Short mmCIF file of C-alpha atoms in Angstrom, two decimals:
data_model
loop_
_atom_site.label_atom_id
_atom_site.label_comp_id
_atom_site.label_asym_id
_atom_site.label_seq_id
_atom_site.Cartn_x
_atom_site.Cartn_y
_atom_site.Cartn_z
CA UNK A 88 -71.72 -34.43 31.63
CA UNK A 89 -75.46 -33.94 32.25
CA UNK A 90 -74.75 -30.29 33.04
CA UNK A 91 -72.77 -29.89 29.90
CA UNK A 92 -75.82 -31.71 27.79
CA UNK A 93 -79.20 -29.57 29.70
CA UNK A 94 -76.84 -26.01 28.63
CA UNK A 95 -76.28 -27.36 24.87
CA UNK A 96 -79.74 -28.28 24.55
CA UNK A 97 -80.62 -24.77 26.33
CA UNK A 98 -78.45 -23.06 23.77
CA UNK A 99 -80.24 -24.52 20.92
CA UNK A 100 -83.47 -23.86 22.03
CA UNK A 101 -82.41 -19.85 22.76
CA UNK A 102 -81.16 -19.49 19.47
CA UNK A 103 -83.70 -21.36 17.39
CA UNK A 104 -86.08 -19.18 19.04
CA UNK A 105 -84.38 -15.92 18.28
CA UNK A 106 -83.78 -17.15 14.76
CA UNK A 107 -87.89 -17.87 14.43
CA UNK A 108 -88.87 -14.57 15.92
CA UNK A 109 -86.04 -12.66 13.50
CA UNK A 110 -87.92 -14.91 10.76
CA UNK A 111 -91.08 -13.89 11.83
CA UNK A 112 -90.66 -10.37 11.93
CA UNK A 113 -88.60 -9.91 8.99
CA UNK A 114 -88.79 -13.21 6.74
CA UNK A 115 -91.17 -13.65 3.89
CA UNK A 116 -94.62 -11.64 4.32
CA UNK A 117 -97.70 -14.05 3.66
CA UNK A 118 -100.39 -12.96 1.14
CA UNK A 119 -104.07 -12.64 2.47
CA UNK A 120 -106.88 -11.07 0.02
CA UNK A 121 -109.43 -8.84 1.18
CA UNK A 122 -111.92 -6.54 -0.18
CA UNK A 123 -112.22 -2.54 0.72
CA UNK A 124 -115.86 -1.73 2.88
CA UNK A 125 -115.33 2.21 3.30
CA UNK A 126 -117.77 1.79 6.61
CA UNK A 127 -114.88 -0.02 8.37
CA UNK A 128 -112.08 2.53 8.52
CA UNK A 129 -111.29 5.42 11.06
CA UNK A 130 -109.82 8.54 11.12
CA UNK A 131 -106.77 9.34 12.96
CA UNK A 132 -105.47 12.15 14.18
CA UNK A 133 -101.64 12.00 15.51
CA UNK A 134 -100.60 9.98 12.97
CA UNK A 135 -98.59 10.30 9.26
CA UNK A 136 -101.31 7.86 8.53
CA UNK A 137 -104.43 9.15 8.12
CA UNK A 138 -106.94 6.24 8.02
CA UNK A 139 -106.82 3.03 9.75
CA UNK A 140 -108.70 -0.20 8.12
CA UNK A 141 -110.38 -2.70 10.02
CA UNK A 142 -111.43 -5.72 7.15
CA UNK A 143 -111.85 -9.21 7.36
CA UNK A 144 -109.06 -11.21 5.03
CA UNK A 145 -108.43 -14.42 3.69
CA UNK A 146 -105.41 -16.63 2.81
CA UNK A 147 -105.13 -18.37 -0.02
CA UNK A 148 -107.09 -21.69 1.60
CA UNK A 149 -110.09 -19.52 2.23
CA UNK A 150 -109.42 -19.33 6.00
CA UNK A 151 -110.69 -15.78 7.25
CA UNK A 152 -108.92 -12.99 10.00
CA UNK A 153 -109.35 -9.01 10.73
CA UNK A 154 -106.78 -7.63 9.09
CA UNK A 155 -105.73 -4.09 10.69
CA UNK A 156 -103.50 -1.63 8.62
CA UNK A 157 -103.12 2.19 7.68
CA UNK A 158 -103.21 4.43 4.81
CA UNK A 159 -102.20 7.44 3.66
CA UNK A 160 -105.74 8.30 1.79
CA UNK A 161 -109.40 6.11 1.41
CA UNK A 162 -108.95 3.51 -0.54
CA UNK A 163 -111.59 2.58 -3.61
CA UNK A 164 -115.08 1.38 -2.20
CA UNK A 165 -115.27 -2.68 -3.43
CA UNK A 166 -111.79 -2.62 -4.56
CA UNK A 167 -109.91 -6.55 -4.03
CA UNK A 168 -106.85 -5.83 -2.07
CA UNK A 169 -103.67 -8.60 -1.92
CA UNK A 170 -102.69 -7.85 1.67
CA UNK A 171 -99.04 -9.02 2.78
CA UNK A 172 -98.69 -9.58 6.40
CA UNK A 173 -95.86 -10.90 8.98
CA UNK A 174 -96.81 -12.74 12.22
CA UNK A 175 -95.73 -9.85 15.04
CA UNK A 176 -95.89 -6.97 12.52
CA UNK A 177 -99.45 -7.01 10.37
CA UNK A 178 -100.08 -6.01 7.49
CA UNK A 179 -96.86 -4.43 5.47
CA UNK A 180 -97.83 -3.70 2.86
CA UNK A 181 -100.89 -3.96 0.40
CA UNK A 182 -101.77 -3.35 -3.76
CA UNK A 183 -105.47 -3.53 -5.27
CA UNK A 184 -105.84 -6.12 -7.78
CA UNK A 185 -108.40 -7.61 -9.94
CA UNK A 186 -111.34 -9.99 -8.71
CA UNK A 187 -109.70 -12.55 -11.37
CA UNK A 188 -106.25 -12.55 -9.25
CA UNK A 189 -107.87 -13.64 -6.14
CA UNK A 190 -107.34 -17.37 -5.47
CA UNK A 191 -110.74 -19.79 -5.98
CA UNK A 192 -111.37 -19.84 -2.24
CA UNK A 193 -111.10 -16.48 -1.61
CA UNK A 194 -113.11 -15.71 -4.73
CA UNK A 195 -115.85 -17.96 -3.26
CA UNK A 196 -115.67 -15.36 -0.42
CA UNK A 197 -116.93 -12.16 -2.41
CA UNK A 198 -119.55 -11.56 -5.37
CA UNK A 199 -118.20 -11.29 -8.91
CA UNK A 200 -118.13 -7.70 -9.54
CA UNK A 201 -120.40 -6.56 -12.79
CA UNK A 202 -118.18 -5.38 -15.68
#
C-alpha cells in the first residue's frame, strides 16, 4: 500500500511539473514596460536578427529586470516599449506605446517626455 501511495504521489508531482513548465513556456506572456537607450544594443552578425537589446524593464508593480531581446532594425531613441515575456523564453514579443499607457509605477520610473 505504501508503495502504491509514494508512486501516485510521484506521478502527480511529474506531471504537475510538466504541466507548469508547458505553462511556462507557452501560457500567457507577462507585460513588462521599458524604454529604448540606443547605447545598449549590439550588432550581430550570424543572425536573421540584426540587433540585440540589452534594457532594464519593469512590471506593472514597478519591480525592475534586464530584459534581453532582438530586432530586425534600431528601434526609436526614447521610445516606451510594452515588452511581453515568458519565464524560460524572454521576451516574445514587443510594440512601442505612449508614455500615457505605461502603468503609474513604471511611469514613476522614466521622465515625462516634452510634447
Amino acid at each position: 500500500m505504501r508503495k502504491l501511495v509514494i508512486g501516485v504521489v510521484a506521478a502527480i508531482v511529474v506531471i504537475g511539473g510538466c504541466a507548469w513548465f508547458l505553462g511556462a513556456v507557452t501560457g500567457d506572456p507577462s507585460p513588462r514596460w521599458t524604454q529604448v537607450d540606443n547605447e545598449r544594443f549590439e550588432t550581430l552578425q550570424d543572425s536573421d536578427m540584426q540587433y540585440q537589446y540589452r534594457l532594464e524593464s519593469y512590471d506593472a508593480d514597478g519591480a525592475g529586470e534586464e530584459s534581453v531581446f532582438k530586432t530586425e532594425r534600431m528601434l526609436r531613441d526614447g521610445a516606451f516599449l510594452r515588452l511581453e515575456t515568458l519565464p524560460f523564453r524572454g521576451v516574445v514579443s514587443w510594440e512601442e506605446v505612449s508614455y500615457d499607457e505605461l502603468p503609474a509605477a513604471v511611469q514613476g520610473k522614466y521622465e515625462r517626455p516634452e510634447a
